[in-house]
CSV table of C-alpha atoms in Angstrom, one decimal:
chain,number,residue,atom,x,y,z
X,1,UNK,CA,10.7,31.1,-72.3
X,2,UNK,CA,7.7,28.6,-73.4
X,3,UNK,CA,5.5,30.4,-71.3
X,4,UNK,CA,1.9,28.7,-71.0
X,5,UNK,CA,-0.8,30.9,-69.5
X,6,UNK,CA,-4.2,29.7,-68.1
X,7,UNK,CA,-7.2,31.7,-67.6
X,8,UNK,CA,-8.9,31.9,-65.2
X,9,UNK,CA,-6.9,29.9,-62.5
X,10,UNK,CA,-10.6,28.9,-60.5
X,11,UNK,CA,-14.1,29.1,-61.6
X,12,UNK,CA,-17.2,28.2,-59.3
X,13,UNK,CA,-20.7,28.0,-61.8
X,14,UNK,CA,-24.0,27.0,-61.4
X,15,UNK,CA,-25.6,24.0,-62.8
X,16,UNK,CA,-26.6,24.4,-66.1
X,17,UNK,CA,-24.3,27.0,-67.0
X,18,UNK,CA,-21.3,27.0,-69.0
X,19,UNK,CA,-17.7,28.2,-68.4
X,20,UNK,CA,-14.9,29.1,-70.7
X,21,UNK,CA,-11.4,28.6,-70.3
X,22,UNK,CA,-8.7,30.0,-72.0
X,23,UNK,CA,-5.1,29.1,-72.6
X,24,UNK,CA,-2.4,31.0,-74.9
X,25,UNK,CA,1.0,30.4,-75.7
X,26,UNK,CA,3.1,33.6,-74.3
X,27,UNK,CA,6.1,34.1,-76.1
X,28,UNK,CA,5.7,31.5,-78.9
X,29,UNK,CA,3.6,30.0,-81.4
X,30,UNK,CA,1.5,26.4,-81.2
X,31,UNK,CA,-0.4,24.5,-84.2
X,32,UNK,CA,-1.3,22.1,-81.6
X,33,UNK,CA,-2.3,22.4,-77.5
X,34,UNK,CA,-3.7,19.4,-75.8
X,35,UNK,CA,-6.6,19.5,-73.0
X,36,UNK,CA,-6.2,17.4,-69.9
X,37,UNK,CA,-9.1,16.5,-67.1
X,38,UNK,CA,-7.6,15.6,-63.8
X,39,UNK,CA,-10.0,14.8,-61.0
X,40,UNK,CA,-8.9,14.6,-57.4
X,41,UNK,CA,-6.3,12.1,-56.5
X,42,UNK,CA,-5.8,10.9,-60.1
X,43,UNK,CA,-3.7,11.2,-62.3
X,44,UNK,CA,-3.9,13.8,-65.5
X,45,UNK,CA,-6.7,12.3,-68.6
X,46,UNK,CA,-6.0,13.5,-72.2
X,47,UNK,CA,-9.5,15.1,-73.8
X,48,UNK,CA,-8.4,16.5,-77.0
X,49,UNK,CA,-5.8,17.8,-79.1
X,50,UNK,CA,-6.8,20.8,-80.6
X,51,UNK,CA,-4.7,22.0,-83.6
X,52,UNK,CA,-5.0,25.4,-85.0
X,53,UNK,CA,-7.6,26.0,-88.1
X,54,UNK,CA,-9.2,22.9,-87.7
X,55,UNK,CA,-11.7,20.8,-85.9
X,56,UNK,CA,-10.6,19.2,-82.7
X,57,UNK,CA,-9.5,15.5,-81.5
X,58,UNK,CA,-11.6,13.9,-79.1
X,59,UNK,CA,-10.4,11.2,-76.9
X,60,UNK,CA,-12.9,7.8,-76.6
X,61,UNK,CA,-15.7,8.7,-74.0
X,62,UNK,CA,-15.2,12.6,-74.3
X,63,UNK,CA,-18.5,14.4,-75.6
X,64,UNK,CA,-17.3,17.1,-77.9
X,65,UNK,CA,-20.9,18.6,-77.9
X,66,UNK,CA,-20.1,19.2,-74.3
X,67,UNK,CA,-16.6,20.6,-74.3
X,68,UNK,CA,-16.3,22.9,-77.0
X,69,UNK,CA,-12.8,24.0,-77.9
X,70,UNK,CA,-11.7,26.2,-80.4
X,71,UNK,CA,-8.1,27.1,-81.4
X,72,UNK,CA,-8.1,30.0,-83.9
X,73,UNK,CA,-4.9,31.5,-83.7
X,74,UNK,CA,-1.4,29.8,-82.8
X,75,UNK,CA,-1.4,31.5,-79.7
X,76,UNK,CA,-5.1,31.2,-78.3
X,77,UNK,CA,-7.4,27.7,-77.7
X,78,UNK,CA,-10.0,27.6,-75.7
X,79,UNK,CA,-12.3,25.1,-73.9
X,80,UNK,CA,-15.8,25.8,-73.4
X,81,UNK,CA,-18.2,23.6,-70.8
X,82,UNK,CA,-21.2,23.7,-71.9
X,83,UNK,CA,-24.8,23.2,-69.5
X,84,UNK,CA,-21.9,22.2,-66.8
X,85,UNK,CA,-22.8,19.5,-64.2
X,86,UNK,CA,-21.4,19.1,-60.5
X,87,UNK,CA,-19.8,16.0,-62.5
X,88,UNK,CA,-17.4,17.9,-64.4
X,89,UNK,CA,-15.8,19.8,-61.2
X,90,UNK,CA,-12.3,19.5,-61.8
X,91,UNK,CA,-9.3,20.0,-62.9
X,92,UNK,CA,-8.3,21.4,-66.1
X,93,UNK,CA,-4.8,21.9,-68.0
X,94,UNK,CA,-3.7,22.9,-71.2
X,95,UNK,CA,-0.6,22.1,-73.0
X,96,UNK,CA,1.0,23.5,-76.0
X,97,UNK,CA,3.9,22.3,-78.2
X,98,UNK,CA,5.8,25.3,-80.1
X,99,UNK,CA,5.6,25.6,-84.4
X,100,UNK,CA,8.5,23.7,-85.9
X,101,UNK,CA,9.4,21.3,-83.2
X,102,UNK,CA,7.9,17.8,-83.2
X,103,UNK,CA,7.0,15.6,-81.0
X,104,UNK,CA,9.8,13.3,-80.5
X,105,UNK,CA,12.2,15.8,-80.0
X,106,UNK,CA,10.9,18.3,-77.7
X,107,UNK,CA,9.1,18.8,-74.6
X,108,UNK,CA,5.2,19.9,-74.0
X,109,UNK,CA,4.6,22.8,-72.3
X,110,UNK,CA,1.7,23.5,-69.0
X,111,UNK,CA,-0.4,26.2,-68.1
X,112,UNK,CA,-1.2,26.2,-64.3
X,113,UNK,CA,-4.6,24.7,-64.5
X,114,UNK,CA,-8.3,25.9,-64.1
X,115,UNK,CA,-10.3,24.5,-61.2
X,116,UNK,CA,-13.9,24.2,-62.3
X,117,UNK,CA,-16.5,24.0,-59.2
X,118,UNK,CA,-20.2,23.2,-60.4
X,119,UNK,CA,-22.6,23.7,-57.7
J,1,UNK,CA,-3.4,0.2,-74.3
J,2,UNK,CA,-0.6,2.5,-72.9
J,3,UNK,CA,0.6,1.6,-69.7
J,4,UNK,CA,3.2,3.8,-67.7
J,5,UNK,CA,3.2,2.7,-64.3
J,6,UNK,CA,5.1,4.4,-61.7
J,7,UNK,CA,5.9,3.2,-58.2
J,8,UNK,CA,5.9,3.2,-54.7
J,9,UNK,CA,2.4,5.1,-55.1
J,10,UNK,CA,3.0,6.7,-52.0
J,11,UNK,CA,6.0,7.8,-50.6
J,12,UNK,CA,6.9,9.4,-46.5
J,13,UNK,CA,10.4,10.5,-46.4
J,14,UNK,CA,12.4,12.5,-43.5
J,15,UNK,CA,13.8,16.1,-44.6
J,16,UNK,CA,17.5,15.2,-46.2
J,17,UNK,CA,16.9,11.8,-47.2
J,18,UNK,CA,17.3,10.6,-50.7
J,19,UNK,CA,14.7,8.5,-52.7
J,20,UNK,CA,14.5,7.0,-56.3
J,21,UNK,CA,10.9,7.2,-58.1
J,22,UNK,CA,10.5,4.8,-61.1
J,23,UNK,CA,8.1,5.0,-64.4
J,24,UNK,CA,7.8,1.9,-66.2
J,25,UNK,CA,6.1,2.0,-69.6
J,26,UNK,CA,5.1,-0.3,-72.4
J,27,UNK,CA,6.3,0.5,-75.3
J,28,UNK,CA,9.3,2.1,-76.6
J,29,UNK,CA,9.3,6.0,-76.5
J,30,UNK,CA,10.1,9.0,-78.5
J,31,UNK,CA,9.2,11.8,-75.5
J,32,UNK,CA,9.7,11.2,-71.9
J,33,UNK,CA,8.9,14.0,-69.1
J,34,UNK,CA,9.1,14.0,-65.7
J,35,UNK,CA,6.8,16.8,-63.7
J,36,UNK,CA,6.3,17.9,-60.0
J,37,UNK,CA,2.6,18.6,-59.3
J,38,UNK,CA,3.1,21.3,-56.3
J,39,UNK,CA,-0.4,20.8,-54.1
J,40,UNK,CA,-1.5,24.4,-56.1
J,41,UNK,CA,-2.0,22.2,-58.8
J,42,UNK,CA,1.1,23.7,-61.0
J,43,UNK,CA,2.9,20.9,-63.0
J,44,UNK,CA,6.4,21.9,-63.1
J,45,UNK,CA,8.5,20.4,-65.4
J,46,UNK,CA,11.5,18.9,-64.2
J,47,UNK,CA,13.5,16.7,-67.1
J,48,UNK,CA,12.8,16.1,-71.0
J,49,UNK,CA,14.9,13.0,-70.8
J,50,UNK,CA,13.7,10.6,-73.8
J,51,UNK,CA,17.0,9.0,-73.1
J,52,UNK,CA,20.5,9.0,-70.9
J,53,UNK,CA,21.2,11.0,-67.7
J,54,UNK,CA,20.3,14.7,-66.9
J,55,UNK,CA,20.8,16.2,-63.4
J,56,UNK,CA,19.4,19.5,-62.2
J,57,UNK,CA,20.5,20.1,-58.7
J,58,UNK,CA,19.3,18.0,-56.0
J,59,UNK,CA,17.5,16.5,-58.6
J,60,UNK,CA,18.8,13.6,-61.5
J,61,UNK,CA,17.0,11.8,-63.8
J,62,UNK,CA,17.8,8.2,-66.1
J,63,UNK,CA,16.0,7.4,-68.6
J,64,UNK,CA,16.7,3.6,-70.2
J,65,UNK,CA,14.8,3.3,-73.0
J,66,UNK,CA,15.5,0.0,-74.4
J,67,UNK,CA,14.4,-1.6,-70.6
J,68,UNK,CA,11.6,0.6,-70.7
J,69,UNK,CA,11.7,2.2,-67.7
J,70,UNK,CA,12.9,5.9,-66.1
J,71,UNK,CA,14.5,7.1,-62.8
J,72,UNK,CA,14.2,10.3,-60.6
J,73,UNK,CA,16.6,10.7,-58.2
J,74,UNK,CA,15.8,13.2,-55.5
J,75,UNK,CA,18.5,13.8,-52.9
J,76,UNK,CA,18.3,15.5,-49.2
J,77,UNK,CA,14.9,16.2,-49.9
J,78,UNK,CA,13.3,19.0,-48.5
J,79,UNK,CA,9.4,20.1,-47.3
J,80,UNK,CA,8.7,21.7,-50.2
J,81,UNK,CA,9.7,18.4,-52.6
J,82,UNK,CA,6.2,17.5,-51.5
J,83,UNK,CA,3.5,17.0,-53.8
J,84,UNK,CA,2.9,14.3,-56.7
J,85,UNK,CA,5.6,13.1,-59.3
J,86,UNK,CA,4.1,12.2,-63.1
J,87,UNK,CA,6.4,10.7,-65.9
J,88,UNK,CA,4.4,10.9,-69.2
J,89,UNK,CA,5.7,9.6,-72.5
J,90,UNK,CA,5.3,9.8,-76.3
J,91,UNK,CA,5.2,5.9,-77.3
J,92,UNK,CA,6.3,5.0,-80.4
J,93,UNK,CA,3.5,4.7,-82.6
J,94,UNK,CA,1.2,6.4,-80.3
J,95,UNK,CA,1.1,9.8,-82.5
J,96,UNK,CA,1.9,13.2,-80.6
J,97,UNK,CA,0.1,12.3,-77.3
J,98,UNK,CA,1.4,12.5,-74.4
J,99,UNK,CA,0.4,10.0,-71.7
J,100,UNK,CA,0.9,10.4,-67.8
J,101,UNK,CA,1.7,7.8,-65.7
J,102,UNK,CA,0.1,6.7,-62.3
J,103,UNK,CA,2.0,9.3,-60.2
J,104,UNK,CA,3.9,9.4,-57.3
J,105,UNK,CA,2.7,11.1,-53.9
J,106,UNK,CA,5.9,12.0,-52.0
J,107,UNK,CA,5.5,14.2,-48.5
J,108,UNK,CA,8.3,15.0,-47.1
J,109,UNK,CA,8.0,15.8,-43.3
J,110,UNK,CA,10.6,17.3,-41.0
């Protein structure tokens, strides 16, 4: 169970473009998934926390004008990338923690990742 | 700010030998995780161990939260134990975020 699911697995884009990415919870419900940035060699960077119905949490130094994320079901948030840049190639993971449990007591669940490639 | 720091950085072991990852952290915790990053990219998660002693095959992990610090034990280690260990933690008064530590690149060769 806790199934996290991650679309698409790679994206290459142009410059200028922008790229959505989508991650759902399977087989159960989440108010809240996180976003994570990883870039080669280092370790994973909280973005956001998105919670479902409302506006977003930005972490210091992330431009939410630039990634776009929307949560508006408890099984569906997604990320958008807006006018990408060769800069933002990386790696991208969502998370998810199911309704009802809270965070001290229960672990947070992974999609497999997205691999954005700006050229 | 949050520090979970994990060590050795790097690790080369031989097929079959054991090894013991560690993941210090700052603060006291309400979440601990440990995960295996396969070189896919997959994080795999291996122990929700906020506290005590969980093993899972070849694989045990200790977490001692008053000392602030957890353990992964990996035992005859095989080729495809490769790839990068995280610990990430919920501290206690950090809200519901959950930070990863340095990692752990372990390649384990035959």
């Amino acid at each position: 169970g806790a199934v996290v699911s991650q679309h698409p697995s790679w994206v290459i884009c142009k410059s200028g473009t922008s790229v959505k990415i989508e991650c759902r919870s399977l087989d159960f419900q989440a108010t809240t998934m996180f976003w994570y940035r990883q870039f080669p060699k280092q370790s994973l960077m909280l973005m956001a926390t998105s919670n479902e119905g409302s506006k977003a949490t930005y972490e210091q130094g992330v431009e939410k004008d630039k990634f776009l994320i929307n949560h508006a079901s408890l099984t569906l948030s997604t990320l958008t990338v807006t006018s990408a840049h060769p800069e933002d190639s990386s790696f991208y993971i969502c998370s998810a923690r199911e309704v009802g449990r809270e965070f001290y007591n229960s672990p947070l669940h992974f999609g497999n990742g997205t691999r954005l490639t700006v050229t | 700010g949050i520090q979970v720091e994990q060590s050795p950085p790097d690790l080369i072991l031989q097929e079959g030998a054991n090894s013991t990852l560690r993941c210090n952290f700052s603060d006291s915790v309400n979440n601990l995780q440990w995960f295996h990053q396969n070189p896919w990219g997959q994080l795999i998660n291996l122990f929700y161990i906020p506290s005590g002693t969980k093993q899972n095959g070849r694989l045990s992990a200790t977490t001692v939260a008053t000392e602030r610090y957890s353990l992964l034990y990996i035992s005859s280690s095989q080729t495809t134990d490769s790839g990068v260990y995280f610990c990430a933690v919920i501290l206690t008064g950090g809200g519901n975020k959950l930070t990863f530590g340095t990692g752990t690149q372990l390649k384990v060769e035959l």
